[in-house]
Amino acid sequence: MGSVFVKILCMLAIMAIGYFIKRIGLVKQSDFHSISNIIIYVTVPASVLINFNGFKLDPSMLMISVLAIVFFFIASGLSLRLTRSQPKEERAFVLLNSTAYNTGAFTLAFIQALLPPACAVTVTVFDIGNCSTTAVFCYMLASMVLEGKTHVTPRYVIHRLTHSFVFMVYMTVTVVGLLEIPIPRFLLAPAELIAPANVFLAMLAVGIGMEINMERSELRTLLKCLGVRYAMAVPLALVSWFL
């Protein structure tokens, strides 16, 4: 327990470093997007490869992906209901920021630092469902709120999913895990060097992207997002744990 606490403090310290180097001008707020792209396109895939290497994926674990989709629709319904009297721009903002999980670029780093690789595989399988709802349905519902209509076709759904890089990586390693296909050494060798950087870059990006200054109206909107998030997440976490 003590080692876990120390690791959490270290990750918080990396966040603080990111915020500090931004304040003194070593990096800029806009650098957050560049670092995020490195995380999404380089360090997260490397981490996923390492975690799935040699792991036999049981088909029953795919129900975790289904759970993620169910969680999304429960959260989105709750978000739309709780904000039904709010301006449409605020409703869309709360919907976008309270229903999706930033699993690849944030949660996976925590899991990688604190728990065994098998736990990271479980989180990755969850993120398959999360990515699919985020890439397709989250923006579809937000468009409905803002414009009152949306155009969704099978071609649109396929386009959104196939253009989500993380989703395609997840699907590839899931098939590899189900079929027990060994990951080639020429992929594992660089991944072993790159994957440890995922935790550092993810925490650093959070610090660089963090802005403490906030208007009172923005704080109220943030509290609404957190209210929707925890009103849904706490009971569903208990259901997932005990059932």
Coordinates of C-alpha atoms in Angstrom, one line a residue:
M1 CA 0.0 0.0 0.0
G2 CA 2.9 2.3 0.8
S3 CA 4.5 1.9 -2.6
V4 CA 1.1 2.6 -4.3
F5 CA 0.8 5.8 -2.3
V6 CA 4.3 6.9 -3.3
K7 CA 3.6 6.2 -7.0
I8 CA 0.4 8.3 -6.8
L9 CA 2.4 11.2 -5.2
C10 CA 5.0 10.9 -8.0
M11 CA 2.3 11.1 -10.6
L12 CA 0.9 14.2 -8.9
A13 CA 4.4 15.6 -8.8
I14 CA 4.8 15.1 -12.6
M15 CA 1.5 17.0 -13.1
A16 CA 2.8 19.8 -11.0
I17 CA 6.0 19.8 -13.0
G18 CA 4.0 20.1 -16.2
Y19 CA 2.0 23.1 -14.8
F20 CA 5.2 24.7 -13.5
I21 CA 7.2 24.5 -16.7
K22 CA 4.2 26.0 -18.6
R23 CA 4.0 28.9 -16.1
I24 CA 7.7 29.7 -16.5
G25 CA 7.5 29.6 -20.3
L26 CA 9.4 26.4 -21.1
V27 CA 6.3 25.0 -22.8
K28 CA 3.1 26.6 -24.0
Q29 CA -0.6 25.7 -23.5
S30 CA -0.7 24.7 -27.2
D31 CA 2.0 22.1 -26.6
F32 CA -0.7 20.0 -24.8
H33 CA -2.1 18.9 -28.1
S34 CA 1.3 17.9 -29.5
I35 CA 2.0 15.8 -26.4
S36 CA -1.5 14.3 -26.5
N37 CA -0.9 13.2 -30.1
I38 CA 2.3 11.5 -29.1
I39 CA 0.5 9.7 -26.3
I40 CA -2.4 8.6 -28.5
Y41 CA -0.4 7.6 -31.6
V42 CA 2.9 6.3 -30.0
T43 CA 3.0 5.5 -26.3
V44 CA -0.5 4.2 -25.8
P45 CA -0.2 1.6 -28.7
A46 CA 3.2 0.6 -27.3
S47 CA 1.7 0.1 -23.9
V48 CA -1.2 -1.9 -25.3
L49 CA 1.2 -4.2 -27.2
I50 CA 3.2 -4.9 -24.1
N51 CA 0.1 -5.6 -22.0
F52 CA -1.4 -8.0 -24.6
N53 CA 1.9 -9.8 -25.2
G54 CA 1.3 -13.4 -24.2
F55 CA -2.1 -12.7 -22.7
K56 CA -4.9 -15.2 -23.6
L57 CA -8.1 -13.2 -24.0
D58 CA -11.2 -15.0 -22.9
P59 CA -14.2 -14.3 -25.2
S60 CA -16.3 -13.6 -22.1
M61 CA -14.2 -10.5 -21.4
L62 CA -15.9 -8.8 -24.5
M63 CA -18.9 -8.3 -22.2
I64 CA -16.8 -5.6 -20.6
S65 CA -17.0 -3.7 -23.9
V66 CA -20.8 -4.1 -23.9
L67 CA -20.9 -2.7 -20.4
A68 CA -19.0 0.4 -21.5
I69 CA -21.7 1.0 -24.2
V70 CA -24.5 0.5 -21.7
F71 CA -22.8 2.9 -19.3
F72 CA -22.6 5.5 -22.0
F73 CA -26.3 5.4 -22.8
I74 CA -27.3 5.5 -19.2
A75 CA -25.0 8.5 -18.6
S76 CA -26.1 10.3 -21.8
G77 CA -29.8 9.9 -20.8
L78 CA -29.0 11.2 -17.4
S79 CA -27.1 14.2 -18.8
L80 CA -29.9 15.1 -21.2
R81 CA -32.5 14.9 -18.5
L82 CA -30.6 16.9 -15.9
T83 CA -29.8 19.7 -18.3
R84 CA -33.1 19.8 -20.2
S85 CA -33.8 23.4 -19.1
Q86 CA -30.3 24.7 -19.9
P87 CA -29.2 26.4 -23.1
K88 CA -28.4 24.0 -25.9
E89 CA -24.7 24.9 -26.0
E90 CA -24.3 24.0 -22.3
R91 CA -26.4 20.8 -22.7
A92 CA -24.0 19.7 -25.5
F93 CA -20.9 20.6 -23.4
V94 CA -22.1 18.6 -20.4
L95 CA -23.0 15.7 -22.7
L96 CA -19.6 15.6 -24.3
N97 CA -17.7 16.0 -21.0
S98 CA -19.7 13.7 -18.7
T99 CA -20.4 10.6 -20.7
A100 CA -17.1 9.6 -22.3
Y101 CA -14.0 8.2 -20.5
N102 CA -10.5 9.4 -21.2
T103 CA -9.2 5.9 -20.8
G104 CA -6.4 5.7 -23.4
A105 CA -4.6 8.9 -22.6
F106 CA -5.2 9.0 -18.8
T107 CA -6.7 6.0 -17.1
L108 CA -4.4 3.5 -18.8
A109 CA -1.3 5.4 -17.5
F110 CA -2.6 5.0 -13.9
I111 CA -3.3 1.3 -14.4
Q112 CA 0.1 0.8 -16.0
A113 CA 1.8 2.4 -13.0
L114 CA -0.2 0.8 -10.2
L115 CA -1.6 -2.6 -11.3
P116 CA -0.4 -5.7 -13.2
P117 CA -0.6 -6.0 -17.0
A118 CA -3.8 -8.1 -16.9
C119 CA -5.6 -5.1 -15.4
A120 CA -4.5 -3.0 -18.3
V121 CA -5.9 -5.5 -20.7
T122 CA -9.3 -5.3 -18.9
V123 CA -9.2 -1.5 -19.1
T124 CA -8.4 -1.8 -22.8
V125 CA -11.3 -4.1 -23.5
F126 CA -13.6 -1.6 -21.7
D127 CA -12.2 1.2 -23.9
I128 CA -13.3 -0.7 -27.0
G129 CA -16.9 0.1 -26.1
N130 CA -16.0 3.5 -24.8
C131 CA -14.2 4.5 -28.0
S132 CA -17.0 3.3 -30.2
T133 CA -19.6 5.3 -28.3
T134 CA -17.3 8.3 -28.1
A135 CA -16.4 8.3 -31.8
V136 CA -20.0 7.8 -33.0
F137 CA -22.9 8.3 -30.6
C138 CA -21.5 11.0 -28.3
Y139 CA -21.0 13.5 -31.2
M140 CA -24.2 12.4 -32.8
L141 CA -26.2 13.2 -29.7
A142 CA -24.4 16.5 -29.3
S143 CA -25.3 17.4 -32.9
M144 CA -28.9 16.6 -32.1
V145 CA -28.9 18.9 -29.1
L146 CA -27.3 21.8 -31.0
E147 CA -29.0 21.4 -34.4
G148 CA -32.1 19.5 -33.6
K149 CA -31.3 16.8 -36.2
T150 CA -28.5 14.5 -37.3
H151 CA -27.7 12.3 -40.3
V152 CA -26.4 8.9 -39.2
T153 CA -25.8 6.2 -41.8
P154 CA -23.9 2.9 -41.6
R155 CA -21.2 4.5 -43.7
Y156 CA -20.9 7.3 -41.2
V157 CA -20.5 4.9 -38.3
I158 CA -17.9 2.8 -40.1
H159 CA -16.0 6.0 -41.2
R160 CA -15.9 7.3 -37.6
L161 CA -14.7 4.0 -36.2
T162 CA -12.1 3.3 -38.8
H163 CA -10.7 6.8 -38.4
S164 CA -10.3 6.4 -34.7
F165 CA -6.7 5.3 -34.4
V166 CA -7.0 4.0 -30.8
F167 CA -10.1 2.0 -31.6
M168 CA -8.4 0.3 -34.5
V169 CA -5.4 -0.5 -32.3
Y170 CA -7.7 -2.0 -29.6
M171 CA -9.6 -4.1 -32.2
T172 CA -6.3 -5.4 -33.7
V173 CA -4.8 -6.5 -30.3
T174 CA -8.2 -7.9 -29.2
V175 CA -8.3 -10.2 -32.3
V176 CA -4.6 -11.1 -31.7
G177 CA -5.5 -12.0 -28.1
L178 CA -8.5 -14.0 -29.0
L179 CA -6.7 -16.0 -31.6
E180 CA -3.5 -16.3 -29.5
I181 CA -1.4 -14.9 -32.3
P182 CA 2.1 -14.0 -31.1
I183 CA 3.1 -10.4 -31.4
P184 CA 6.2 -10.1 -33.7
R185 CA 9.4 -9.2 -32.0
F186 CA 10.1 -6.3 -34.3
L187 CA 7.0 -4.6 -32.8
L188 CA 7.7 -5.6 -29.2
A189 CA 11.3 -4.5 -29.2
P190 CA 10.6 -0.7 -29.7
A191 CA 7.4 -1.0 -27.7
E192 CA 9.4 -2.1 -24.6
L193 CA 11.4 1.1 -24.9
I194 CA 8.5 3.4 -25.6
A195 CA 5.8 2.1 -23.2
P196 CA 7.4 3.3 -19.9
A197 CA 7.2 6.8 -21.2
N198 CA 3.4 6.6 -21.4
V199 CA 2.9 7.3 -17.6
F200 CA 5.3 10.3 -17.6
L201 CA 3.9 11.9 -20.8
A202 CA 0.2 11.4 -19.7
M203 CA 0.8 13.1 -16.3
L204 CA 2.9 15.8 -17.8
A205 CA 0.2 16.6 -20.4
V206 CA -2.4 16.9 -17.7
G207 CA -0.2 19.5 -15.9
I208 CA 0.5 21.4 -19.1
G209 CA -3.2 21.5 -20.1
M210 CA -4.4 22.4 -16.6
E211 CA -5.8 25.9 -16.1
I212 CA -6.8 27.0 -12.6
N213 CA -8.4 30.3 -13.5
M214 CA -12.1 29.8 -14.0
E215 CA -15.3 32.0 -14.2
R216 CA -18.0 31.2 -11.7
S217 CA -20.4 30.2 -14.6
E218 CA -17.7 27.8 -15.8
L219 CA -17.4 26.3 -12.4
R220 CA -21.2 25.6 -12.3
T221 CA -20.9 23.9 -15.6
L222 CA -18.0 21.8 -14.4
L223 CA -20.0 20.8 -11.3
K224 CA -22.8 19.7 -13.5
C225 CA -20.4 17.5 -15.5
L226 CA -19.1 16.0 -12.3
G227 CA -22.6 15.5 -10.9
V228 CA -23.7 13.6 -14.0
R229 CA -20.4 11.6 -14.0
Y230 CA -20.6 10.5 -10.3
A231 CA -24.4 10.0 -10.1
M232 CA -23.9 7.4 -12.9
A233 CA -20.4 6.1 -12.1
V234 CA -20.7 5.3 -8.4
P235 CA -23.7 2.9 -8.6
L236 CA -22.5 1.3 -11.8
A237 CA -19.1 0.8 -10.3
L238 CA -20.7 -1.0 -7.4
V239 CA -22.8 -3.1 -9.7
S240 CA -19.7 -4.0 -11.8
W241 CA -17.8 -4.9 -8.7
F242 CA -20.4 -7.0 -6.9
L243 CA -22.1 -8.6 -9.8

